[in-house]
Short mmCIF file of C-alpha atoms in Angstrom, two decimals:
data_model
loop_
_atom_site.label_atom_id
_atom_site.label_comp_id
_atom_site.label_asym_id
_atom_site.label_seq_id
_atom_site.Cartn_x
_atom_site.Cartn_y
_atom_site.Cartn_z
CA MET A 1 4.37 17.18 -1.50
CA THR A 2 7.38 17.03 0.74
CA VAL A 3 10.09 14.44 0.32
CA SER A 4 11.82 12.92 3.30
CA LEU A 5 15.21 11.56 2.28
CA ALA A 6 15.28 9.01 5.12
CA ARG A 7 11.87 7.57 4.21
CA THR A 8 12.65 7.58 0.49
CA LEU A 9 15.93 5.73 0.95
CA ALA A 10 14.35 3.32 3.44
CA THR A 11 11.76 2.51 0.76
CA THR A 12 14.47 2.00 -1.87
CA ARG A 13 16.35 -0.30 0.49
CA ARG A 14 13.15 -2.18 1.27
CA VAL A 15 12.26 -2.74 -2.40
CA LEU A 16 15.81 -3.93 -3.15
CA GLY A 17 15.63 -6.18 -0.08
CA GLN A 18 12.43 -7.74 -1.42
CA LEU A 19 14.08 -8.38 -4.79
CA ARG A 20 17.14 -9.87 -3.10
CA HIS A 21 14.89 -12.61 -1.73
CA ASP A 22 13.75 -13.30 -5.27
CA PRO A 23 16.91 -14.27 -7.19
CA ARG A 24 14.96 -15.74 -10.08
CA THR A 25 13.37 -12.39 -10.86
CA ILE A 26 16.77 -10.72 -10.68
CA ALA A 27 18.23 -13.28 -13.10
CA LEU A 28 15.31 -12.87 -15.50
CA LEU A 29 15.52 -9.08 -15.36
CA LEU A 30 19.22 -9.03 -16.12
CA LEU A 31 19.58 -11.91 -18.57
CA VAL A 32 16.47 -11.96 -20.75
CA PRO A 33 17.32 -8.73 -22.64
CA VAL A 34 20.83 -10.02 -23.33
CA LEU A 35 19.55 -13.34 -24.63
CA LEU A 36 17.01 -11.61 -26.84
CA LEU A 37 19.75 -9.42 -28.31
CA VAL A 38 21.84 -12.50 -29.05
CA LEU A 39 18.80 -14.02 -30.74
CA LEU A 40 18.28 -10.84 -32.75
CA ARG A 41 21.91 -10.72 -33.81
CA TYR A 42 21.56 -14.10 -35.51
CA VAL A 43 18.09 -13.41 -36.87
CA PHE A 44 19.74 -10.57 -38.81
CA ASP A 45 22.87 -12.61 -39.49
CA ALA A 46 23.10 -11.45 -43.10
CA ASN A 47 21.94 -7.93 -42.39
CA PRO A 48 24.09 -6.16 -39.75
CA ASP A 49 22.57 -2.73 -40.52
CA SER A 50 19.14 -3.96 -39.48
CA PHE A 51 20.63 -5.42 -36.31
CA ASP A 52 22.24 -2.04 -35.52
CA PHE A 53 18.95 -0.22 -35.94
CA ILE A 54 16.63 -2.66 -34.19
CA GLY A 55 19.17 -3.66 -31.55
CA SER A 56 19.87 -0.10 -30.43
CA SER A 57 16.15 0.68 -30.39
CA LEU A 58 15.47 -2.39 -28.28
CA LEU A 59 18.08 -1.28 -25.76
CA GLY A 60 15.63 1.50 -24.93
CA ILE A 61 12.47 -0.56 -25.19
CA PHE A 62 13.51 -3.45 -22.91
CA PRO A 63 13.81 -1.38 -19.74
CA MET A 64 10.46 0.27 -20.41
CA ILE A 65 8.70 -3.08 -20.73
CA THR A 66 10.39 -4.84 -17.82
CA MET A 67 10.07 -1.90 -15.44
CA PHE A 68 6.45 -1.48 -16.45
CA LEU A 69 5.72 -5.08 -15.54
CA VAL A 70 7.74 -5.11 -12.33
CA THR A 71 6.29 -1.84 -11.07
CA SER A 72 2.68 -2.57 -11.93
CA ILE A 73 2.79 -5.93 -10.16
CA ALA A 74 4.76 -4.59 -7.17
CA THR A 75 2.40 -1.65 -6.60
CA LEU A 76 -0.66 -3.79 -7.20
CA ARG A 77 0.62 -6.12 -4.49
CA GLU A 78 1.09 -3.18 -2.13
CA ARG A 79 -2.45 -2.09 -2.80
CA THR A 80 -4.03 -5.52 -2.39
CA SER A 81 -1.94 -6.76 0.56
CA GLY A 82 -2.83 -3.75 2.70
CA THR A 83 0.76 -2.55 3.05
CA MET A 84 -0.09 0.53 0.99
CA GLU A 85 -2.95 1.34 3.36
CA ARG A 86 -0.66 0.82 6.33
CA LEU A 87 2.03 3.09 4.86
CA LEU A 88 -0.47 5.83 4.02
CA VAL A 89 -1.95 5.97 7.53
CA MET A 90 1.64 6.24 8.79
CA PRO A 91 3.67 9.45 8.42
CA MET A 92 4.68 8.44 4.89
CA GLY A 93 4.70 10.99 2.08
CA LYS A 94 3.34 9.79 -1.24
CA ALA A 95 6.41 11.23 -2.93
CA ASP A 96 8.66 9.24 -0.57
CA LEU A 97 6.98 6.06 -1.70
CA ILE A 98 7.08 6.87 -5.41
CA VAL A 99 10.62 8.22 -5.48
CA GLY A 100 11.76 5.31 -3.32
CA TYR A 101 10.35 2.84 -5.83
CA ALA A 102 11.68 4.78 -8.81
CA LEU A 103 15.19 4.81 -7.31
CA ALA A 104 15.21 1.08 -6.59
CA PHE A 105 13.97 0.05 -10.02
CA SER A 106 16.19 2.62 -11.77
CA LEU A 107 19.20 0.95 -10.20
CA PHE A 108 18.01 -2.30 -11.71
CA ALA A 109 17.38 -0.66 -15.04
CA ILE A 110 20.93 0.70 -15.03
CA ALA A 111 22.37 -2.75 -14.33
CA GLN A 112 20.11 -4.35 -16.94
CA THR A 113 20.95 -1.79 -19.62
CA ALA A 114 24.66 -1.72 -18.82
CA ILE A 115 24.90 -5.49 -19.28
CA ALA A 116 22.75 -5.51 -22.43
CA THR A 117 24.60 -2.54 -23.97
CA GLY A 118 28.00 -4.00 -23.11
CA VAL A 119 27.18 -7.36 -24.66
CA ALA A 120 25.60 -5.76 -27.74
CA LEU A 121 28.51 -3.41 -28.42
CA TRP A 122 31.45 -5.61 -27.61
CA LEU A 123 30.32 -9.17 -28.20
CA LEU A 124 27.59 -8.89 -30.81
CA GLY A 125 29.25 -6.15 -32.84
CA LEU A 126 26.48 -3.57 -32.56
CA ASP A 127 27.91 -0.60 -34.42
CA VAL A 128 26.98 2.85 -33.12
CA ALA A 129 28.65 6.12 -34.02
CA GLY A 130 27.93 7.93 -30.73
CA SER A 131 28.86 7.28 -27.13
CA PRO A 132 27.38 4.25 -25.35
CA TRP A 133 26.61 6.56 -22.41
CA LEU A 134 23.99 8.25 -24.55
CA LEU A 135 22.33 4.89 -25.18
CA LEU A 136 22.41 4.27 -21.46
CA LEU A 137 20.81 7.62 -20.69
CA VAL A 138 17.86 7.06 -23.04
CA ALA A 139 17.46 3.53 -21.67
CA LEU A 140 17.33 4.90 -18.12
CA LEU A 141 14.74 7.52 -19.08
CA ASN A 142 12.70 4.74 -20.68
CA ALA A 143 12.95 2.72 -17.48
CA LEU A 144 11.58 5.71 -15.56
CA LEU A 145 8.74 5.97 -18.03
CA GLY A 146 8.03 2.26 -17.59
CA ILE A 147 8.00 2.69 -13.81
CA ALA A 148 5.64 5.63 -14.11
CA LEU A 149 3.27 3.77 -16.42
CA GLY A 150 3.31 0.70 -14.18
CA LEU A 151 2.49 2.76 -11.11
CA PHE A 152 -0.31 4.48 -12.97
CA VAL A 153 -2.01 1.38 -14.37
CA SER A 154 -1.81 -0.50 -11.06
CA ALA A 155 -4.52 1.86 -9.85
CA PHE A 156 -6.85 0.54 -12.53
CA ALA A 157 -6.04 -3.13 -12.16
CA ALA A 158 -7.92 -5.21 -9.64
CA SER A 159 -5.77 -8.28 -10.16
CA GLU A 160 -2.44 -9.43 -11.55
CA PHE A 161 -4.30 -10.74 -14.61
CA GLN A 162 -5.56 -7.27 -15.41
CA ALA A 163 -2.22 -5.63 -14.69
CA VAL A 164 -0.41 -7.89 -17.14
CA GLN A 165 -3.04 -7.20 -19.81
CA PHE A 166 -2.17 -3.52 -19.66
CA LEU A 167 1.14 -4.41 -21.31
CA PRO A 168 -0.36 -5.23 -24.73
CA ALA A 169 -2.86 -2.40 -24.22
CA LEU A 170 -0.38 0.38 -23.46
CA ILE A 171 3.01 -0.74 -24.72
CA PHE A 172 2.29 -2.70 -27.91
CA PRO A 173 0.62 0.17 -29.78
CA GLN A 174 3.70 2.27 -29.04
CA LEU A 175 5.87 -0.57 -30.26
CA LEU A 176 3.95 -0.78 -33.55
CA LEU A 177 4.00 2.97 -34.10
CA CYS A 178 7.49 3.89 -32.88
CA GLY A 179 9.15 3.44 -36.26
CA LEU A 180 10.62 0.02 -35.64
CA PHE A 181 8.35 -1.80 -38.12
CA ALA A 182 7.96 0.98 -40.66
CA PRO A 183 9.36 4.50 -40.86
CA ARG A 184 6.88 6.80 -39.13
CA ASP A 185 6.56 9.20 -42.08
CA THR A 186 5.37 6.35 -44.31
CA MET A 187 2.42 5.48 -42.06
CA GLN A 188 -1.17 6.45 -42.67
CA PRO A 189 -1.17 10.19 -41.68
CA VAL A 190 -3.44 9.73 -38.66
CA LEU A 191 -1.10 7.07 -37.30
CA GLU A 192 1.86 9.30 -37.97
CA TYR A 193 0.29 12.03 -35.84
CA VAL A 194 -0.48 9.50 -33.12
CA SER A 195 3.10 8.30 -33.17
CA ASP A 196 4.19 11.93 -32.72
CA VAL A 197 2.65 11.99 -29.24
CA LEU A 198 3.79 8.54 -28.09
CA PRO A 199 6.97 8.64 -26.00
CA MET A 200 8.45 5.43 -27.40
CA SER A 201 8.77 7.11 -30.81
CA TYR A 202 11.16 9.62 -29.28
CA SER A 203 13.09 6.90 -27.53
CA VAL A 204 13.68 5.12 -30.85
CA ASP A 205 14.52 8.41 -32.58
CA GLY A 206 16.99 9.21 -29.83
CA MET A 207 18.71 5.83 -30.13
CA ASN A 208 18.87 6.42 -33.89
CA GLU A 209 20.67 9.71 -33.36
CA VAL A 210 23.33 7.90 -31.32
CA LEU A 211 23.50 5.22 -34.01
CA HIS A 212 24.28 7.68 -36.77
CA SER A 213 26.02 10.62 -35.19
CA ALA A 214 29.21 10.82 -33.13
CA ASP A 215 28.14 14.03 -31.37
CA ILE A 216 25.24 14.94 -29.15
CA THR A 217 22.74 16.33 -31.63
CA GLY A 218 19.95 18.79 -30.96
CA ASP A 219 17.49 16.08 -31.96
CA TYR A 220 18.94 13.73 -29.36
CA VAL A 221 18.52 16.36 -26.66
CA ARG A 222 14.93 16.98 -27.76
CA ASP A 223 14.15 13.25 -27.78
CA ALA A 224 15.65 12.76 -24.31
CA LEU A 225 13.68 15.73 -22.99
CA VAL A 226 10.41 14.43 -24.46
CA VAL A 227 10.89 11.01 -22.86
CA SER A 228 11.81 12.60 -19.50
CA GLY A 229 8.83 14.93 -19.72
CA ALA A 230 6.50 12.02 -20.43
CA ALA A 231 7.98 10.10 -17.47
CA VAL A 232 7.47 13.03 -15.09
CA LEU A 233 3.93 13.62 -16.36
CA VAL A 234 2.88 9.99 -15.95
CA LEU A 235 4.62 9.81 -12.56
CA ALA A 236 2.52 12.76 -11.43
CA LEU A 237 -0.61 11.01 -12.71
CA GLY A 238 0.48 7.90 -10.82
CA ALA A 239 1.00 9.92 -7.65
CA ALA A 240 -2.53 11.25 -8.01
CA THR A 241 -3.85 7.67 -7.92
CA LEU A 242 -2.33 7.12 -4.45
CA ARG A 243 -5.11 8.04 -2.05
CA ARG A 244 -4.91 7.99 1.71
CA ARG A 245 -8.66 7.59 1.91
CA THR A 246 -10.19 4.83 -0.20
CA GLU A 247 -13.53 3.06 -0.52
CA MET B 1 -15.07 21.33 17.90
CA ILE B 2 -11.85 20.70 19.78
CA ASN B 3 -12.56 21.49 23.39
CA LYS B 4 -9.69 20.39 25.52
CA ASN B 5 -10.09 20.17 29.26
CA GLY B 6 -6.36 20.21 29.72
CA ASP B 7 -3.16 19.63 27.83
CA GLY B 8 -2.56 16.10 28.96
CA GLY B 9 -4.80 14.27 26.49
CA ALA B 10 -5.02 10.87 28.18
CA ASP B 11 -5.57 12.11 31.75
CA ALA B 12 -7.73 15.08 30.93
CA GLY B 13 -10.87 12.97 30.84
CA GLN B 14 -11.22 13.60 27.14
CA PRO B 15 -12.09 10.48 25.16
CA ALA B 16 -9.46 9.13 22.76
CA VAL B 17 -12.13 8.72 20.08
CA ARG B 18 -15.42 10.58 19.97
CA ALA B 19 -18.02 10.13 17.25
CA HIS B 20 -21.24 12.02 16.71
CA ASP B 21 -23.68 11.23 13.93
CA LEU B 22 -20.87 9.43 12.10
CA ARG B 23 -21.93 8.25 8.68
CA VAL B 24 -20.09 6.50 5.87
CA ARG B 25 -21.43 6.01 2.38
CA ARG B 26 -19.83 3.39 0.20
CA GLY B 27 -20.95 2.74 -3.33
CA GLY B 28 -24.32 4.42 -2.80
CA ARG B 29 -25.06 2.43 0.37
CA GLU B 30 -24.88 3.87 3.86
CA VAL B 31 -22.56 1.49 5.71
CA LEU B 32 -22.40 3.46 8.96
CA ARG B 33 -25.75 5.03 9.76
CA GLY B 34 -25.26 7.77 12.33
CA LEU B 35 -23.00 6.47 15.10
CA ASP B 36 -22.53 8.12 18.49
CA PHE B 37 -19.95 6.65 20.79
CA ALA B 38 -16.79 7.41 22.70
CA VAL B 39 -13.67 5.43 23.48
CA PRO B 40 -12.31 6.51 26.88
CA ALA B 41 -8.60 7.33 26.90
CA GLY B 42 -6.45 4.54 28.30
CA SER B 43 -9.21 1.94 27.98
CA VAL B 44 -9.38 -1.40 26.23
CA THR B 45 -12.56 -1.00 24.23
CA GLY B 46 -14.06 -3.85 22.26
CA LEU B 47 -15.97 -3.29 19.05
CA LEU B 48 -18.31 -6.22 18.66
CA GLY B 49 -20.84 -7.23 16.10
CA PRO B 50 -21.58 -9.74 13.38
CA SER B 51 -19.44 -9.85 10.23
CA GLY B 52 -20.44 -7.11 7.83
CA CYS B 53 -21.93 -4.80 10.47
CA GLY B 54 -19.40 -2.04 9.70
CA LYS B 55 -16.62 -2.67 12.24
CA THR B 56 -13.82 -2.50 9.71
CA THR B 57 -15.31 0.59 8.04
CA LEU B 58 -15.50 2.28 11.43
CA MET B 59 -11.88 1.42 12.22
CA ARG B 60 -10.72 2.66 8.83
CA ALA B 61 -12.59 5.90 9.47
CA VAL B 62 -10.82 6.28 12.82
CA VAL B 63 -7.36 5.87 11.27
CA GLY B 64 -8.26 8.12 8.33
CA ALA B 65 -8.22 5.50 5.58
CA GLN B 66 -11.94 5.57 4.79
CA LYS B 67 -13.53 7.69 2.08
CA GLY B 68 -17.00 9.18 2.31
CA VAL B 69 -17.07 9.95 6.05
CA THR B 70 -19.50 12.59 7.35
CA GLY B 71 -20.43 13.73 10.85
CA THR B 72 -18.02 14.27 13.72
CA LEU B 73 -15.11 11.95 14.36
CA GLU B 74 -12.43 13.18 16.73
CA VAL B 75 -9.32 11.14 17.43
CA LEU B 76 -6.94 12.25 20.22
CA GLY B 77 -8.58 15.67 20.08
CA ARG B 78 -8.18 16.18 16.35
CA PRO B 79 -10.36 15.41 13.33
CA ALA B 80 -9.74 11.82 12.21
CA GLY B 81 -7.25 11.61 9.36
CA SER B 82 -5.23 14.69 10.38
CA ALA B 83 -1.60 14.42 9.33
CA ALA B 84 -0.52 15.17 12.91
CA LEU B 85 -2.25 12.00 14.09
CA ARG B 86 -0.31 9.65 11.82
CA PRO B 87 2.69 9.13 14.13
CA ARG B 88 0.40 8.72 17.15
CA LEU B 89 -1.71 5.83 15.82
CA GLY B 90 -1.05 2.15 15.33
CA TYR B 91 -3.33 0.27 12.95
CA VAL B 92 -3.56 -3.45 12.28
CA THR B 93 -5.72 -4.55 9.37
CA GLN B 94 -7.56 -7.86 9.41
CA ALA B 95 -5.24 -9.51 6.90
CA PRO B 96 -1.60 -9.12 7.95
CA SER B 97 -0.24 -6.14 6.04
CA VAL B 98 3.46 -6.92 5.95
CA TYR B 99 5.91 -7.79 3.19
CA ALA B 100 6.01 -11.56 2.68
CA ASP B 101 9.33 -11.38 0.85
CA LEU B 102 11.21 -9.65 3.68
CA THR B 103 12.37 -11.10 6.97
CA VAL B 104 10.45 -10.25 10.11
CA ARG B 105 13.17 -7.87 11.24
CA GLN B 106 13.47 -6.20 7.81
CA ASN B 107 9.73 -5.53 7.88
CA LEU B 108 9.92 -3.91 11.29
CA GLU B 109 13.06 -1.94 10.46
CA TYR B 110 11.33 -0.50 7.41
CA PHE B 111 8.19 0.50 9.28
CA ALA B 112 10.33 2.01 12.05
CA ALA B 113 12.07 4.15 9.43
CA VAL B 114 8.73 5.19 7.93
CA LEU B 115 7.55 6.21 11.40
CA GLY B 116 10.57 8.51 11.53
CA LEU B 117 12.13 6.91 14.60
CA ALA B 118 15.69 8.09 15.15
CA ARG B 119 18.20 5.73 13.60
CA SER B 120 19.91 5.21 16.97
CA THR B 121 16.75 3.97 18.68
CA ARG B 122 15.37 1.88 15.82
CA ALA B 123 17.19 -1.39 16.53
CA ALA B 124 16.23 -1.38 20.21
CA GLU B 125 12.63 -0.51 19.34
CA VAL B 126 12.44 -3.39 16.86
CA GLU B 127 13.76 -5.84 19.47
CA ARG B 128 11.24 -4.53 22.01
CA VAL B 129 8.20 -5.13 19.80
CA LEU B 130 9.58 -8.51 18.71
CA ASP B 131 9.66 -9.50 22.39
CA GLU B 132 6.18 -8.12 22.97
CA VAL B 133 4.64 -10.36 20.33
CA ASP B 134 7.00 -13.23 21.21
CA LEU B 135 8.65 -13.47 17.80
CA ALA B 136 12.27 -12.71 18.72
CA ALA B 137 13.23 -16.28 17.83
CA ARG B 138 11.86 -15.87 14.28
CA ALA B 139 13.34 -12.43 13.60
CA THR B 140 15.48 -13.59 10.68
CA ALA B 141 12.82 -15.81 9.11
CA LEU B 142 11.22 -14.77 5.83
CA THR B 143 7.71 -13.59 6.65
CA ARG B 144 6.30 -15.71 3.83
CA ASN B 145 7.55 -18.84 5.64
CA LEU B 146 5.74 -18.07 8.88
CA SER B 147 2.42 -19.52 9.95
CA GLY B 148 -0.70 -17.38 9.59
CA GLY B 149 -0.75 -16.60 13.30
CA GLN B 150 2.89 -15.59 13.30
CA ARG B 151 2.36 -13.36 10.29
CA SER B 152 -0.47 -11.53 11.99
CA ARG B 153 1.80 -11.01 15.00
CA VAL B 154 4.41 -9.40 12.73
CA SER B 155 1.64 -7.08 11.57
CA LEU B 156 0.77 -6.32 15.20
CA ALA B 157 4.43 -5.76 16.09
CA ALA B 158 4.68 -3.17 13.32
CA ALA B 159 1.75 -1.28 14.86
CA LEU B 160 3.41 -1.31 18.29
CA LEU B 161 6.52 0.50 16.99
CA GLY B 162 6.99 3.95 18.44
CA ALA B 163 4.54 3.31 21.31
CA PRO B 164 1.45 4.88 19.70
CA GLU B 165 -1.17 6.51 21.93
CA LEU B 166 -4.05 4.80 20.15
CA LEU B 167 -4.00 1.27 18.79
CA VAL B 168 -6.74 0.27 16.36
CA LEU B 169 -6.73 -3.49 15.95
CA ASP B 170 -9.07 -5.20 13.49
CA GLU B 171 -9.68 -8.75 14.73
CA PRO B 172 -6.11 -9.24 15.96
CA THR B 173 -6.77 -12.60 17.58
CA VAL B 174 -8.74 -14.28 14.81
CA GLY B 175 -7.31 -17.68 13.91
CA LEU B 176 -4.94 -17.79 16.88
CA ASP B 177 -4.77 -20.63 19.37
CA PRO B 178 -6.16 -20.05 22.90
CA VAL B 179 -2.73 -19.80 24.54
CA LEU B 180 -1.60 -17.11 22.14
CA ARG B 181 -4.90 -15.29 22.38
CA ASN B 182 -4.55 -15.22 26.12
CA ALA B 183 -1.00 -13.86 25.83
CA LEU B 184 -2.09 -11.12 23.43
CA TRP B 185 -4.97 -9.99 25.62
CA GLY B 186 -2.45 -9.84 28.48
CA LEU B 187 -0.27 -7.63 26.29
CA PHE B 188 -3.20 -5.37 25.38
CA HIS B 189 -4.01 -4.77 29.05
CA ARG B 190 -0.36 -4.19 29.91
CA LEU B 191 -0.16 -1.54 27.18
CA ALA B 192 -3.25 0.19 28.60
CA ASP B 193 -2.19 -0.08 32.26
CA GLU B 194 1.50 0.66 31.98
CA ARG B 195 1.70 2.98 29.00
CA GLY B 196 -1.75 4.55 29.04
CA THR B 197 -2.35 3.35 25.49
CA THR B 198 -5.95 3.37 24.29
CA LEU B 199 -6.93 0.21 22.43
CA LEU B 200 -9.90 -0.18 20.11
CA ILE B 201 -10.18 -3.86 19.27
CA SER B 202 -12.76 -5.43 17.00
CA SER B 203 -13.92 -8.99 17.27
CA HIS B 204 -16.86 -11.08 16.25
CA VAL B 205 -16.01 -13.64 18.92
CA MET B 206 -18.21 -12.80 21.88
CA ASP B 207 -16.15 -14.74 24.40
CA GLU B 208 -13.48 -12.09 24.01
CA ALA B 209 -15.90 -9.42 25.12
CA ASP B 210 -15.29 -9.97 28.81
CA ARG B 211 -11.62 -9.14 28.24
CA CYS B 212 -12.61 -5.54 27.48
CA GLU B 213 -13.34 -2.75 29.93
CA ARG B 214 -15.88 -1.26 27.61
CA LEU B 215 -17.87 -2.59 24.69
CA VAL B 216 -19.44 -0.99 21.70
CA LEU B 217 -21.99 -3.39 20.22
CA MET B 218 -22.79 -2.84 16.57
CA ARG B 219 -25.40 -4.19 14.21
CA GLU B 220 -26.02 -3.21 10.59
CA GLY B 221 -24.11 0.06 10.70
CA ARG B 222 -25.49 1.29 14.02
CA VAL B 223 -24.42 1.19 17.66
CA LEU B 224 -26.83 -1.00 19.64
CA ALA B 225 -25.28 -0.41 23.04
CA GLU B 226 -22.18 0.97 24.65
CA ASP B 227 -21.22 0.01 28.20
CA SER B 228 -19.01 -2.16 30.40
CA PRO B 229 -19.52 -5.93 30.08
CA PRO B 230 -21.08 -6.31 33.60
CA ALA B 231 -23.47 -3.43 32.98
CA LEU B 232 -24.52 -4.92 29.64
CA ARG B 233 -25.22 -8.28 31.21
CA ALA B 234 -27.13 -6.69 34.08
CA ARG B 235 -29.18 -4.58 31.70
CA SER B 236 -30.60 -7.61 29.94
CA GLY B 237 -30.51 -9.78 33.06
CA VAL B 238 -28.42 -12.48 31.39
CA ALA B 239 -25.24 -14.34 32.26
CA THR B 240 -23.04 -13.64 29.24
CA VAL B 241 -22.32 -10.79 26.90
CA GLU B 242 -23.31 -13.06 24.04
CA GLU B 243 -26.82 -13.46 25.48
CA ALA B 244 -26.99 -9.73 26.14
CA PHE B 245 -26.04 -9.08 22.54
CA LEU B 246 -28.63 -11.53 21.22
CA ALA B 247 -31.31 -9.91 23.42
CA LEU B 248 -30.36 -6.47 22.11
CA VAL B 249 -30.42 -7.71 18.52
CA ALA B 250 -33.87 -9.23 19.03
CA ALA B 251 -35.17 -6.00 20.59
CA ASP B 252 -33.63 -4.00 17.76
CA ALA B 253 -35.19 -6.23 15.11
CA ASP B 254 -38.59 -5.86 16.83
CA ASN B 255 -38.21 -2.10 16.87
CA GLU B 256 -37.42 -2.14 13.19
CA LYS B 257 -40.61 -4.08 12.51
CA ASP B 258 -42.79 -1.91 14.76
CA ASN B 259 -41.56 1.51 13.74
CA ALA B 260 -40.89 1.88 10.08
CA GLY B 261 -39.09 4.94 8.66
CA ALA B 262 -38.07 7.86 10.84
CA ASP B 263 -39.23 6.35 14.15
CA ASN B 264 -36.62 3.69 13.61
CA ASP B 265 -33.84 6.16 14.36
CA ASN B 266 -35.46 7.29 17.59
CA ALA B 267 -35.72 3.73 18.79
CA ALA B 268 -32.05 3.18 18.09
CA ASP B 269 -31.20 6.41 19.90
CA ASP B 270 -32.73 5.09 23.13
CA THR B 271 -30.27 2.26 23.26
CA ARG B 272 -27.22 4.41 22.69
CA HIS B 273 -27.91 7.52 24.72
CA ARG B 274 -25.61 6.62 27.58
CA GLU B 275 -22.37 8.30 26.60
CA ALA B 276 -23.89 11.24 24.76
#
């Protein structure tokens, strides 16, 4: 697969242009995570340690969920409206399309996470030992993973109804097993093994490293690499679902 | 398979599209059942037939978007779907395939970039196609706010970008008012006459047939006849292409009844031997 920078950037600009005509979606994308963190802060009013742990974990989980939803619906629309077919009979590389989308939504993920992290750290008193940049990096990798998953499932969804149902199907099990509800090593052993291969577990572990340690630990690097690897793998699977010739 | 008479393509007498024993299977059913036809370069060729007869499948095969194609299908001297053909084709799907949440100009600017047009020529090219489909006045409107007819013209404008050698248009005039339809057919002929563009245009409206130089009549995944409108009328001794088509359909249905099985194919062959 060859990548054409001009076509990739044109696609990024186009996706951002589409979002610009949809200010409500922009507002929801940027504000909902912040409001949920505020909510969480007061849910754990008497228990700031729990807020630190769950809040920092959520900073990574939000972008995965929102980018998953946005990407799966956006690509599904491309597939059903015929624009995807038009692009693929034009001199458009599949990689141009995918990277173009990933760039556009990553920019959004960065804005979303920067706002949420800023508010959490400086207004809600989220207490982390490490650098906020490390939180941001894991959040961005999670956003990429969400984009990749969204692209992938859109191939298996015939309608928006189905696409949205993939959220509980693919994301919720990860949420339950990632260590947020119970430490992973206390789960039934089979579930513990399953959680070992789910990328969200590594995202939460990585955020935890930043929470407890002022330096970049080896575990943090491993966690970040696992999440990136999962994102690249799923992105490749998603690319394989883009077919120039279809039924 | 590629036998070029010259280098010129359009003027070399080589058809822009040539099909031999073209078949498409979709979901276990044969949708195109052994087509032979040719679209002469620089012509306006109409693809006519009832809904569901395989027109869209055929057009998707020509542009390389259809899976399960067997037989020979050459487009501009290359196998259909070749990467080298992509910048040389324009394709308009039945439903307008444009972004509803972009303005008309943003849509066209994006597709111009995807085509790989040089940045310096893009703006002028976008204005040109806007003029051609008479949408210059709505260039800054959101596509979602346009009428259905206007939206399908945005889709057409996108296909005109970069002056493609072959335009494949799937029912481009459906749902348009008579004035607009007239204007678009004028545009189609101008493109063929002035630019040498080949146009393959599908329609199920028979009164558009006389606007074409050549017709390919289809029924149930097969080509019933392929000729100029006057020749088709003369062949059946009727006044309109619609009557000619109905006569051909009736004859075809009779043949189907009379010759079951393999003979069926031979009967169909008789009616489509002309261009072979």
